[in-house]
């Protein structure tokens, strides 16, 4: 869950950077914001995948494990 939360924070911060860059006309800051948003989305997806793996492990009875 931590990766998912960090991902959401990166997305929010990235959006803020992108908007600030648009208002000020700073193209570099816009690009940084978009990059941070993409990084946040990747972290979020990683967190979801980790949760699925952990959920799968918990539901598998010990007798069925190989």
PDB file of N, CA and C in Angstrom:
ATOM      1  N   UNK A   1       0.819  -1.190   0.000  1.00  0.00           N
ATOM      2  CA  UNK A   1       0.000   0.000   0.000  1.00  0.00           C
ATOM      3  C   UNK A   1       0.858   1.247   0.000  1.00  0.00           C
ATOM      4  N   UNK A   2       2.040   1.183   0.520  1.00  0.00           N
ATOM      5  CA  UNK A   2       2.911   2.337   0.586  1.00  0.00           C
ATOM      6  C   UNK A   2       3.279   2.820  -0.816  1.00  0.00           C
ATOM      7  N   UNK A   3       3.594   1.905  -1.727  1.00  0.00           N
ATOM      8  CA  UNK A   3       3.962   2.299  -3.087  1.00  0.00           C
ATOM      9  C   UNK A   3       2.797   2.998  -3.774  1.00  0.00           C
ATOM     10  N   UNK A   4       1.587   2.513  -3.525  1.00  0.00           N
ATOM     11  CA  UNK A   4       0.406   3.126  -4.122  1.00  0.00           C
ATOM     12  C   UNK A   4       0.227   4.557  -3.612  1.00  0.00           C
ATOM     13  N   UNK A   5       0.406   4.755  -2.308  1.00  0.00           N
ATOM     14  CA  UNK A   5       0.258   6.084  -1.722  1.00  0.00           C
ATOM     15  C   UNK A   5       1.324   7.044  -2.239  1.00  0.00           C
ATOM     16  N   UNK A   6       2.560   6.555  -2.325  1.00  0.00           N
ATOM     17  CA  UNK A   6       3.633   7.394  -2.850  1.00  0.00           C
ATOM     18  C   UNK A   6       3.368   7.749  -4.306  1.00  0.00           C
ATOM     19  N   UNK A   7       2.812   6.801  -5.037  1.00  0.00           N
ATOM     20  CA  UNK A   7       2.478   7.043  -6.433  1.00  0.00           C
ATOM     21  C   UNK A   7       1.441   8.137  -6.578  1.00  0.00           C
ATOM     22  N   UNK A   8       0.431   8.103  -5.731  1.00  0.00           N
ATOM     23  CA  UNK A   8      -0.592   9.143  -5.776  1.00  0.00           C
ATOM     24  C   UNK A   8      -0.012  10.505  -5.425  1.00  0.00           C
ATOM     25  N   UNK A   9       0.882  10.543  -4.454  1.00  0.00           N
ATOM     26  CA  UNK A   9       1.517  11.812  -4.082  1.00  0.00           C
ATOM     27  C   UNK A   9       2.361  12.352  -5.233  1.00  0.00           C
ATOM     28  N   UNK A  10       3.100  11.488  -5.900  1.00  0.00           N
ATOM     29  CA  UNK A  10       3.905  11.922  -7.042  1.00  0.00           C
ATOM     30  C   UNK A  10       3.013  12.467  -8.154  1.00  0.00           C
ATOM     31  N   UNK A  11       1.885  11.826  -8.371  1.00  0.00           N
ATOM     32  CA  UNK A  11       0.970  12.296  -9.407  1.00  0.00           C
ATOM     33  C   UNK A  11       0.438  13.691  -9.070  1.00  0.00           C
ATOM     34  N   UNK A  12       0.079  13.908  -7.819  1.00  0.00           N
ATOM     35  CA  UNK A  12      -0.448  15.207  -7.391  1.00  0.00           C
ATOM     36  C   UNK A  12       0.625  16.286  -7.506  1.00  0.00           C
ATOM     37  N   UNK A  13       1.826  15.984  -6.996  1.00  0.00           N
ATOM     38  CA  UNK A  13       2.927  16.951  -7.075  1.00  0.00           C
ATOM     39  C   UNK A  13       3.284  17.253  -8.529  1.00  0.00           C
ATOM     40  N   UNK A  14       3.277  16.224  -9.354  1.00  0.00           N
ATOM     41  CA  UNK A  14       3.591  16.402 -10.765  1.00  0.00           C
ATOM     42  C   UNK A  14       2.579  17.275 -11.466  1.00  0.00           C
ATOM     43  N   UNK A  15       1.318  17.085 -11.137  1.00  0.00           N
ATOM     44  CA  UNK A  15       0.265  17.906 -11.742  1.00  0.00           C
ATOM     45  C   UNK A  15       0.432  19.361 -11.330  1.00  0.00           C
ATOM     46  N   UNK A  16       0.776  19.583 -10.067  1.00  0.00           N
ATOM     47  CA  UNK A  16       1.003  20.947  -9.584  1.00  0.00           C
ATOM     48  C   UNK A  16       2.176  21.599 -10.323  1.00  0.00           C
ATOM     49  N   UNK A  17       3.253  20.842 -10.508  1.00  0.00           N
ATOM     50  CA  UNK A  17       4.404  21.366 -11.247  1.00  0.00           C
ATOM     51  C   UNK A  17       4.024  21.702 -12.682  1.00  0.00           C
ATOM     52  N   UNK A  18       3.282  20.798 -13.297  1.00  0.00           N
ATOM     53  CA  UNK A  18       2.874  21.008 -14.688  1.00  0.00           C
ATOM     54  C   UNK A  18       2.025  22.280 -14.809  1.00  0.00           C
ATOM     55  N   UNK A  19       1.072  22.455 -13.912  1.00  0.00           N
ATOM     56  CA  UNK A  19       0.202  23.636 -13.955  1.00  0.00           C
ATOM     57  C   UNK A  19       0.988  24.917 -13.682  1.00  0.00           C
ATOM     58  N   UNK A  20       1.908  24.858 -12.736  1.00  0.00           N
ATOM     59  CA  UNK A  20       2.747  26.020 -12.446  1.00  0.00           C
ATOM     60  C   UNK A  20       3.572  26.374 -13.674  1.00  0.00           C
ATOM     61  N   UNK A  21       4.108  25.368 -14.324  1.00  0.00           N
ATOM     62  CA  UNK A  21       4.878  25.596 -15.550  1.00  0.00           C
ATOM     63  C   UNK A  21       4.037  26.213 -16.649  1.00  0.00           C
ATOM     64  N   UNK A  22       2.789  25.788 -16.772  1.00  0.00           N
ATOM     65  CA  UNK A  22       1.901  26.369 -17.787  1.00  0.00           C
ATOM     66  C   UNK A  22       1.620  27.833 -17.496  1.00  0.00           C
ATOM     67  N   UNK A  23       1.358  28.134 -16.218  1.00  0.00           N
ATOM     68  CA  UNK A  23       1.039  29.512 -15.829  1.00  0.00           C
ATOM     69  C   UNK A  23       2.237  30.430 -16.043  1.00  0.00           C
ATOM     70  N   UNK A  24       3.420  29.947 -15.680  1.00  0.00           N
ATOM     71  CA  UNK A  24       4.620  30.778 -15.788  1.00  0.00           C
ATOM     72  C   UNK A  24       5.280  30.694 -17.163  1.00  0.00           C
ATOM     73  N   UNK A  25       4.843  29.754 -17.980  1.00  0.00           N
ATOM     74  CA  UNK A  25       5.434  29.587 -19.305  1.00  0.00           C
ATOM     75  C   UNK A  25       6.754  28.828 -19.277  1.00  0.00           C
ATOM     76  N   UNK A  26       7.015  28.133 -18.197  1.00  0.00           N
ATOM     77  CA  UNK A  26       8.262  27.375 -18.040  1.00  0.00           C
ATOM     78  C   UNK A  26       8.061  25.960 -18.580  1.00  0.00           C
ATOM     79  N   UNK A  27       8.502  25.736 -19.813  1.00  0.00           N
ATOM     80  CA  UNK A  27       8.313  24.434 -20.471  1.00  0.00           C
ATOM     81  C   UNK A  27       9.051  23.326 -19.720  1.00  0.00           C
ATOM     82  N   UNK A  28      10.219  23.637 -19.179  1.00  0.00           N
ATOM     83  CA  UNK A  28      10.995  22.623 -18.456  1.00  0.00           C
ATOM     84  C   UNK A  28      10.226  22.121 -17.226  1.00  0.00           C
ATOM     85  N   UNK A  29       9.589  23.033 -16.526  1.00  0.00           N
ATOM     86  CA  UNK A  29       8.820  22.639 -15.347  1.00  0.00           C
ATOM     87  C   UNK A  29       7.589  21.822 -15.754  1.00  0.00           C
ATOM     88  N   UNK A  30       6.997  22.146 -16.890  1.00  0.00           N
ATOM     89  CA  UNK A  30       5.869  21.364 -17.391  1.00  0.00           C
ATOM     90  C   UNK A  30       6.299  19.922 -17.654  1.00  0.00           C
ATOM     91  N   UNK A  31       7.442  19.781 -18.288  1.00  0.00           N
ATOM     92  CA  UNK A  31       7.952  18.445 -18.607  1.00  0.00           C
ATOM     93  C   UNK A  31       8.283  17.686 -17.322  1.00  0.00           C
ATOM     94  N   UNK A  32       8.898  18.377 -16.357  1.00  0.00           N
ATOM     95  CA  UNK A  32       9.202  17.738 -15.070  1.00  0.00           C
ATOM     96  C   UNK A  32       7.920  17.239 -14.411  1.00  0.00           C
ATOM     97  N   UNK A  33       6.877  18.053 -14.472  1.00  0.00           N
ATOM     98  CA  UNK A  33       5.599  17.672 -13.883  1.00  0.00           C
ATOM     99  C   UNK A  33       5.009  16.440 -14.544  1.00  0.00           C
ATOM    100  N   UNK A  34       5.050  16.410 -15.868  1.00  0.00           N
ATOM    101  CA  UNK A  34       4.515  15.250 -16.588  1.00  0.00           C
ATOM    102  C   UNK A  34       5.332  14.001 -16.288  1.00  0.00           C
ATOM    103  N   UNK A  35       6.642  14.169 -16.184  1.00  0.00           N
ATOM    104  CA  UNK A  35       7.518  13.042 -15.857  1.00  0.00           C
ATOM    105  C   UNK A  35       7.204  12.513 -14.463  1.00  0.00           C
ATOM    106  N   UNK A  36       7.007  13.415 -13.522  1.00  0.00           N
ATOM    107  CA  UNK A  36       6.703  13.006 -12.153  1.00  0.00           C
ATOM    108  C   UNK A  36       5.345  12.304 -12.094  1.00  0.00           C
ATOM    109  N   UNK A  37       4.402  12.751 -12.887  1.00  0.00           N
ATOM    110  CA  UNK A  37       3.100  12.091 -12.932  1.00  0.00           C
ATOM    111  C   UNK A  37       3.240  10.663 -13.467  1.00  0.00           C
ATOM    112  N   UNK A  38       4.046  10.492 -14.493  1.00  0.00           N
ATOM    113  CA  UNK A  38       4.263   9.154 -15.059  1.00  0.00           C
ATOM    114  C   UNK A  38       4.948   8.247 -14.043  1.00  0.00           C
ATOM    115  N   UNK A  39       5.922   8.794 -13.326  1.00  0.00           N
ATOM    116  CA  UNK A  39       6.604   8.026 -12.289  1.00  0.00           C
ATOM    117  C   UNK A  39       5.610   7.626 -11.195  1.00  0.00           C
ATOM    118  N   UNK A  40       4.710   8.542 -10.850  1.00  0.00           N
ATOM    119  CA  UNK A  40       3.691   8.260  -9.849  1.00  0.00           C
ATOM    120  C   UNK A  40       2.748   7.153 -10.289  1.00  0.00           C
ATOM    121  N   UNK A  41       2.360   7.177 -11.555  1.00  0.00           N
ATOM    122  CA  UNK A  41       1.487   6.129 -12.085  1.00  0.00           C
ATOM    123  C   UNK A  41       2.184   4.773 -12.033  1.00  0.00           C
ATOM    124  N   UNK A  42       3.484   4.765 -12.343  1.00  0.00           N
ATOM    125  CA  UNK A  42       4.248   3.514 -12.298  1.00  0.00           C
ATOM    126  C   UNK A  42       4.311   2.976 -10.861  1.00  0.00           C
ATOM    127  N   UNK A  43       4.535   3.864  -9.894  1.00  0.00           N
ATOM    128  CA  UNK A  43       4.581   3.442  -8.492  1.00  0.00           C
ATOM    129  C   UNK A  43       3.220   2.906  -8.052  1.00  0.00           C
ATOM    130  N   UNK A  44       2.173   3.560  -8.506  1.00  0.00           N
ATOM    131  CA  UNK A  44       0.827   3.138  -8.151  1.00  0.00           C
ATOM    132  C   UNK A  44       0.544   1.733  -8.685  1.00  0.00           C
ATOM    133  N   UNK A  45       0.916   1.495  -9.938  1.00  0.00           N
ATOM    134  CA  UNK A  45       0.716   0.173 -10.535  1.00  0.00           C
ATOM    135  C   UNK A  45       1.563  -0.880  -9.836  1.00  0.00           C
ATOM    136  N   UNK A  46       2.775  -0.509  -9.457  1.00  0.00           N
ATOM    137  CA  UNK A  46       3.636  -1.429  -8.716  1.00  0.00           C
ATOM    138  C   UNK A  46       2.983  -1.808  -7.384  1.00  0.00           C
ATOM    139  N   UNK A  47       2.424  -0.818  -6.710  1.00  0.00           N
ATOM    140  CA  UNK A  47       1.756  -1.081  -5.437  1.00  0.00           C
ATOM    141  C   UNK A  47       0.564  -2.007  -5.593  1.00  0.00           C
ATOM    142  N   UNK A  48      -0.210  -1.789  -6.646  1.00  0.00           N
ATOM    143  CA  UNK A  48      -1.358  -2.664  -6.903  1.00  0.00           C
ATOM    144  C   UNK A  48      -0.905  -4.097  -7.162  1.00  0.00           C
ATOM    145  N   UNK A  49       0.160  -4.241  -7.937  1.00  0.00           N
ATOM    146  CA  UNK A  49       0.679  -5.579  -8.243  1.00  0.00           C
ATOM    147  C   UNK A  49       1.171  -6.263  -6.972  1.00  0.00           C
ATOM    148  N   UNK A  50       1.855  -5.511  -6.121  1.00  0.00           N
ATOM    149  CA  UNK A  50       2.347  -6.080  -4.872  1.00  0.00           C
ATOM    150  C   UNK A  50       1.189  -6.529  -3.982  1.00  0.00           C
ATOM    151  N   UNK A  51       0.129  -5.744  -3.940  1.00  0.00           N
ATOM    152  CA  UNK A  51      -1.033  -6.113  -3.140  1.00  0.00           C
ATOM    153  C   UNK A  51      -1.679  -7.403  -3.660  1.00  0.00           C
ATOM    154  N   UNK A  52      -1.735  -7.537  -4.981  1.00  0.00           N
ATOM    155  CA  UNK A  52      -2.317  -8.746  -5.559  1.00  0.00           C
ATOM    156  C   UNK A  52      -1.488  -9.972  -5.208  1.00  0.00           C
ATOM    157  N   UNK A  53      -0.171  -9.822  -5.287  1.00  0.00           N
ATOM    158  CA  UNK A  53       0.714 -10.949  -4.970  1.00  0.00           C
ATOM    159  C   UNK A  53       0.555 -11.319  -3.504  1.00  0.00           C
ATOM    160  N   UNK A  54       0.542 -10.335  -2.634  1.00  0.00           N
ATOM    161  CA  UNK A  54       0.389 -10.616  -1.206  1.00  0.00           C
ATOM    162  C   UNK A  54      -0.972 -11.231  -0.909  1.00  0.00           C
ATOM    163  N   UNK A  55      -2.007 -10.754  -1.583  1.00  0.00           N
ATOM    164  CA  UNK A  55      -3.338 -11.308  -1.395  1.00  0.00           C
ATOM    165  C   UNK A  55      -3.417 -12.748  -1.850  1.00  0.00           C
ATOM    166  N   UNK A  56      -2.741 -13.065  -2.931  1.00  0.00           N
ATOM    167  CA  UNK A  56      -2.705 -14.432  -3.452  1.00  0.00           C
ATOM    168  C   UNK A  56      -1.985 -15.346  -2.479  1.00  0.00           C
ATOM    169  N   UNK A  57      -0.908 -14.872  -1.922  1.00  0.00           N
ATOM    170  CA  UNK A  57      -0.147 -15.691  -0.975  1.00  0.00           C
ATOM    171  C   UNK A  57      -0.967 -16.015   0.262  1.00  0.00           C
ATOM    172  N   UNK A  58      -1.725 -15.050   0.738  1.00  0.00           N
ATOM    173  CA  UNK A  58      -2.480 -15.252   1.968  1.00  0.00           C
ATOM    174  C   UNK A  58      -3.634 -16.226   1.789  1.00  0.00           C
ATOM    175  N   UNK A  59      -4.222 -16.253   0.611  1.00  0.00           N
ATOM    176  CA  UNK A  59      -5.402 -17.084   0.407  1.00  0.00           C
ATOM    177  C   UNK A  59      -5.065 -18.525   0.031  1.00  0.00           C
ATOM    178  N   UNK A  60      -3.828 -18.814  -0.288  1.00  0.00           N
ATOM    179  CA  UNK A  60      -3.432 -20.159  -0.687  1.00  0.00           C
ATOM    180  C   UNK A  60      -3.151 -20.990   0.562  1.00  0.00           C
ATOM    181  N   UNK A  61      -3.879 -22.068   0.739  1.00  0.00           N
ATOM    182  CA  UNK A  61      -3.622 -22.934   1.901  1.00  0.00           C
ATOM    183  C   UNK A  61      -2.220 -23.549   1.820  1.00  0.00           C
ATOM    184  N   UNK A  62      -1.633 -23.816   2.953  1.00  0.00           N
ATOM    185  CA  UNK A  62      -0.285 -24.373   2.992  1.00  0.00           C
ATOM    186  C   UNK A  62      -0.204 -25.724   2.293  1.00  0.00           C
ATOM    187  N   UNK A  63      -1.259 -26.497   2.345  1.00  0.00           N
ATOM    188  CA  UNK A  63      -1.250 -27.837   1.731  1.00  0.00           C
ATOM    189  C   UNK A  63      -1.133 -27.783   0.217  1.00  0.00           C
ATOM    190  N   UNK A  64      -1.599 -26.707  -0.395  1.00  0.00           N
ATOM    191  CA  UNK A  64      -1.592 -26.602  -1.847  1.00  0.00           C
ATOM    192  C   UNK A  64      -0.303 -26.000  -2.391  1.00  0.00           C
ATOM    193  N   UNK A  65       0.525 -25.441  -1.536  1.00  0.00           N
ATOM    194  CA  UNK A  65       1.769 -24.823  -1.983  1.00  0.00           C
ATOM    195  C   UNK A  65       2.740 -25.890  -2.473  1.00  0.00           C
ATOM    196  N   UNK A  66       3.490 -25.544  -3.481  1.00  0.00           N
ATOM    197  CA  UNK A  66       4.462 -26.484  -4.050  1.00  0.00           C
ATOM    198  C   UNK A  66       5.836 -26.172  -3.532  1.00  0.00           C
TER     199      UNK A  66
END
